[in-house]
Short mmCIF file of C-alpha atoms in Angstrom, two decimals:
data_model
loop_
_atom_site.label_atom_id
_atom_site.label_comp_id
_atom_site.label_asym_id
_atom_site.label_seq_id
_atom_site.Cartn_x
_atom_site.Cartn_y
_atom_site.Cartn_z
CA UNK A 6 0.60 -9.79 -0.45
CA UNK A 7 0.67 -12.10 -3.29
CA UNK A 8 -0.90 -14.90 -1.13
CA UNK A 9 -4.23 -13.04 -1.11
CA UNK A 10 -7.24 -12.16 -3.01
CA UNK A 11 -8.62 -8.68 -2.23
CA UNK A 12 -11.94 -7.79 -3.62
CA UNK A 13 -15.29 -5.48 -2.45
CA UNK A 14 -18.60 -4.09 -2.68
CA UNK A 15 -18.88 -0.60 -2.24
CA UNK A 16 -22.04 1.30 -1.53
CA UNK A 17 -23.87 4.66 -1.99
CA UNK A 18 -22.00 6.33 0.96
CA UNK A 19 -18.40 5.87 0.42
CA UNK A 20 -17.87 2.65 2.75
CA UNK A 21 -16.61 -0.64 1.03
CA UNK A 22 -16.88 -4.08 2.43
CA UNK A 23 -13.33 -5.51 1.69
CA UNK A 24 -13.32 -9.42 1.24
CA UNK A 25 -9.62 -11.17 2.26
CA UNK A 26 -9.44 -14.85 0.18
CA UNK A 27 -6.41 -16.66 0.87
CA UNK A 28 -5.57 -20.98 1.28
CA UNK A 29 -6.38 -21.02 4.67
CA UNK A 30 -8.44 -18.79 7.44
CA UNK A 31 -5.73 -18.31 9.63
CA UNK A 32 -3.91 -16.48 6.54
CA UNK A 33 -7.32 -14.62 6.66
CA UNK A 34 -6.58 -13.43 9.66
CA UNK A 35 -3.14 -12.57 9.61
CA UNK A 36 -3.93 -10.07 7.13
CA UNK A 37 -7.20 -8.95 8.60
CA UNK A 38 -4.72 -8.01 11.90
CA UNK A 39 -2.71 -6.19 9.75
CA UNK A 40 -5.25 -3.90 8.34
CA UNK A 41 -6.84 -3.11 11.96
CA UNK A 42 -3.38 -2.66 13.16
CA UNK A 43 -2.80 0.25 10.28
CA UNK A 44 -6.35 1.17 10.89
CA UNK A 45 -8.13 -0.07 8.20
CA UNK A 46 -11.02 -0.80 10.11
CA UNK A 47 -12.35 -0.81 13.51
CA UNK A 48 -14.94 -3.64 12.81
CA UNK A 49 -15.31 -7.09 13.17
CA UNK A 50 -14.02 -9.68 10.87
CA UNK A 51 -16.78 -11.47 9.51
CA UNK A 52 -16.34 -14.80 7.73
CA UNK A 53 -17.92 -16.03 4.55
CA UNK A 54 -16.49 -19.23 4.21
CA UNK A 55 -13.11 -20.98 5.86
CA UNK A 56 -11.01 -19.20 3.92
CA UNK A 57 -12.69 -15.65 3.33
CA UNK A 58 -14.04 -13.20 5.30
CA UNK A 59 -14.93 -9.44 5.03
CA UNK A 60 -14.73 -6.19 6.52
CA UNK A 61 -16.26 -2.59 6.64
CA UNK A 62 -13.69 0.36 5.62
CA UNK A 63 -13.71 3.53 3.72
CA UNK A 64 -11.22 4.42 0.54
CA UNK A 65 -9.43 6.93 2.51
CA UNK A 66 -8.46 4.87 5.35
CA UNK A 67 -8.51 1.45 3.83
CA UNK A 68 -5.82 3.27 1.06
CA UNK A 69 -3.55 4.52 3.49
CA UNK A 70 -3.59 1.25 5.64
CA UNK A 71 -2.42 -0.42 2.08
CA UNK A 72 0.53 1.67 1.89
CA UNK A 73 1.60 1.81 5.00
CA UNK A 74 1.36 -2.40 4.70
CA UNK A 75 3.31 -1.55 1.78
CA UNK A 76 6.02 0.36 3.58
CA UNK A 77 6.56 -1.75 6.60
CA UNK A 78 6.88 -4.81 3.97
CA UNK A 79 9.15 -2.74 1.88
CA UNK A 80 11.35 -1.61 5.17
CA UNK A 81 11.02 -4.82 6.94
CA UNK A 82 12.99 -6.51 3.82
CA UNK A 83 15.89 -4.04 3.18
CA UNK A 84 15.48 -0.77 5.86
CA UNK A 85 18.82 0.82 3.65
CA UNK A 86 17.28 0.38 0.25
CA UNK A 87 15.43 3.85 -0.44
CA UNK A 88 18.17 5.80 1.70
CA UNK A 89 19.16 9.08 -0.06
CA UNK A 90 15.71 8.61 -2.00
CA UNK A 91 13.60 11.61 -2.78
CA UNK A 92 10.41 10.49 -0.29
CA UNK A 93 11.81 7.62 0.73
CA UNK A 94 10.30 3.94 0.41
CA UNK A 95 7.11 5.79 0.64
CA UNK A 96 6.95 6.76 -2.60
CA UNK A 97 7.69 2.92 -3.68
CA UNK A 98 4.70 1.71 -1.17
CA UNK A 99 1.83 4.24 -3.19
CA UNK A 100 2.92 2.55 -6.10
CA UNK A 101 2.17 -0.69 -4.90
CA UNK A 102 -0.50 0.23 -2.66
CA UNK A 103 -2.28 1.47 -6.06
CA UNK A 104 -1.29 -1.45 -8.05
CA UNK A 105 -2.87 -3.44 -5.51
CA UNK A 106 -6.36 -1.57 -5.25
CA UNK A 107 -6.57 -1.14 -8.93
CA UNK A 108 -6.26 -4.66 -9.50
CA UNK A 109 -9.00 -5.24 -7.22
CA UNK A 110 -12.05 -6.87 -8.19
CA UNK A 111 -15.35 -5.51 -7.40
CA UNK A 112 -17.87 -7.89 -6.53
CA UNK A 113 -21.81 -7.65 -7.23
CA UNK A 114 -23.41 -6.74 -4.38
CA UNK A 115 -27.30 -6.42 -5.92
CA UNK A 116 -29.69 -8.94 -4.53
CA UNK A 117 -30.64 -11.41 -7.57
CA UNK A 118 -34.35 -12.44 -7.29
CA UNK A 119 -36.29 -15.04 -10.24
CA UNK A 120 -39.33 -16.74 -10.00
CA UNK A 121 -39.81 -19.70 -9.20
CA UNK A 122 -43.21 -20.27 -10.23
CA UNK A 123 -46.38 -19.04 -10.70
CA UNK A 124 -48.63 -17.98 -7.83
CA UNK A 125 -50.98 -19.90 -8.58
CA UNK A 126 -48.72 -22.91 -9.60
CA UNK A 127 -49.34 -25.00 -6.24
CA UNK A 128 -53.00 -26.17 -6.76
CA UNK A 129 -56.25 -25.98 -4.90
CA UNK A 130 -56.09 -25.61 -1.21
CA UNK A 131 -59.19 -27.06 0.75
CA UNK A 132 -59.88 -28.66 4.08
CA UNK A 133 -61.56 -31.43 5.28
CA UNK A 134 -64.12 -32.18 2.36
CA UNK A 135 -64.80 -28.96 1.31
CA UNK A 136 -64.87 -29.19 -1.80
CA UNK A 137 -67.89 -31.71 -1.37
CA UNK A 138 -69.35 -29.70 0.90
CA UNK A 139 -69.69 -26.47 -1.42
CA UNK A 140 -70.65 -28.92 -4.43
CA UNK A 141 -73.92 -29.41 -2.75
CA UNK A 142 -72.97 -32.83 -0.62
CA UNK A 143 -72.67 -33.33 3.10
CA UNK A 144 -69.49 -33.49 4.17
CA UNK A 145 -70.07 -35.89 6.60
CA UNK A 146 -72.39 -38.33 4.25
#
């Protein structure tokens, strides 16, 4: 998992939008697959530039979908290693799965708005002559 950024924004409700940064989108989307596969999410992936995108998950599920990542990584390299192992490689994958979401960065999600000038900044505003007209002259003289 070392060939991905994980960060997010969460909001008021408990949900967290989980942003996936890697070299290359189809990285991206390798590990998006594997987070809908242990049931991360349910939701689209949807892309922020070519080599990030986001999705919508919860802590609960989006911390269990880490470790099990974690486990089937740990397994998939050495099945025998944790054998005998009070709680098996499961207790190794919550470690990392933890590691991982602590070291997550959590992005600014507030809107950031400045002004850009004053409302009355852009002039005067008049049509055809008006301004004659209203000084007292004919607009068409």
């Amino acid at each position: 998992m070392d060939d991905i950024k994980l960060t997010y924004i969460p909001d008021s409700h408990g949900f967290i939008q989980v942003f996936i940064a890697a070299k290359d989108g189809e990285t991206v989307e390798a590990w998006f697959n594997a987070f809908w596969n242990h049931n991360a999410t349910n939701g689209e992936l949807e892309w922020v530039f070519d080599n990030e995108a986001s999705f919508c998950s919860n802590w609960k599920r989006f911390t269990r979908a880490m470790q099990d990542i974690f486990l089937f990584m740990i397994l998939n390299e050495n099945e025998d290693a944790y054998k005998g192992e009070k709680g098996g490689a499961m207790t190794r994958a919550k470690e990392l799965a933890k590691a991982k979401i602590d070291g997550m960065e959590k992005k600014d999600g507030s809107m950031r708005y400045g002004r850009v000038g004053h409302v009355y900044s852009m002039g005067e505003v008049y049509t055809n002559d008006e301004k004659a007209f209203t000084s007292g002259r004919n607009a068409g003289e």
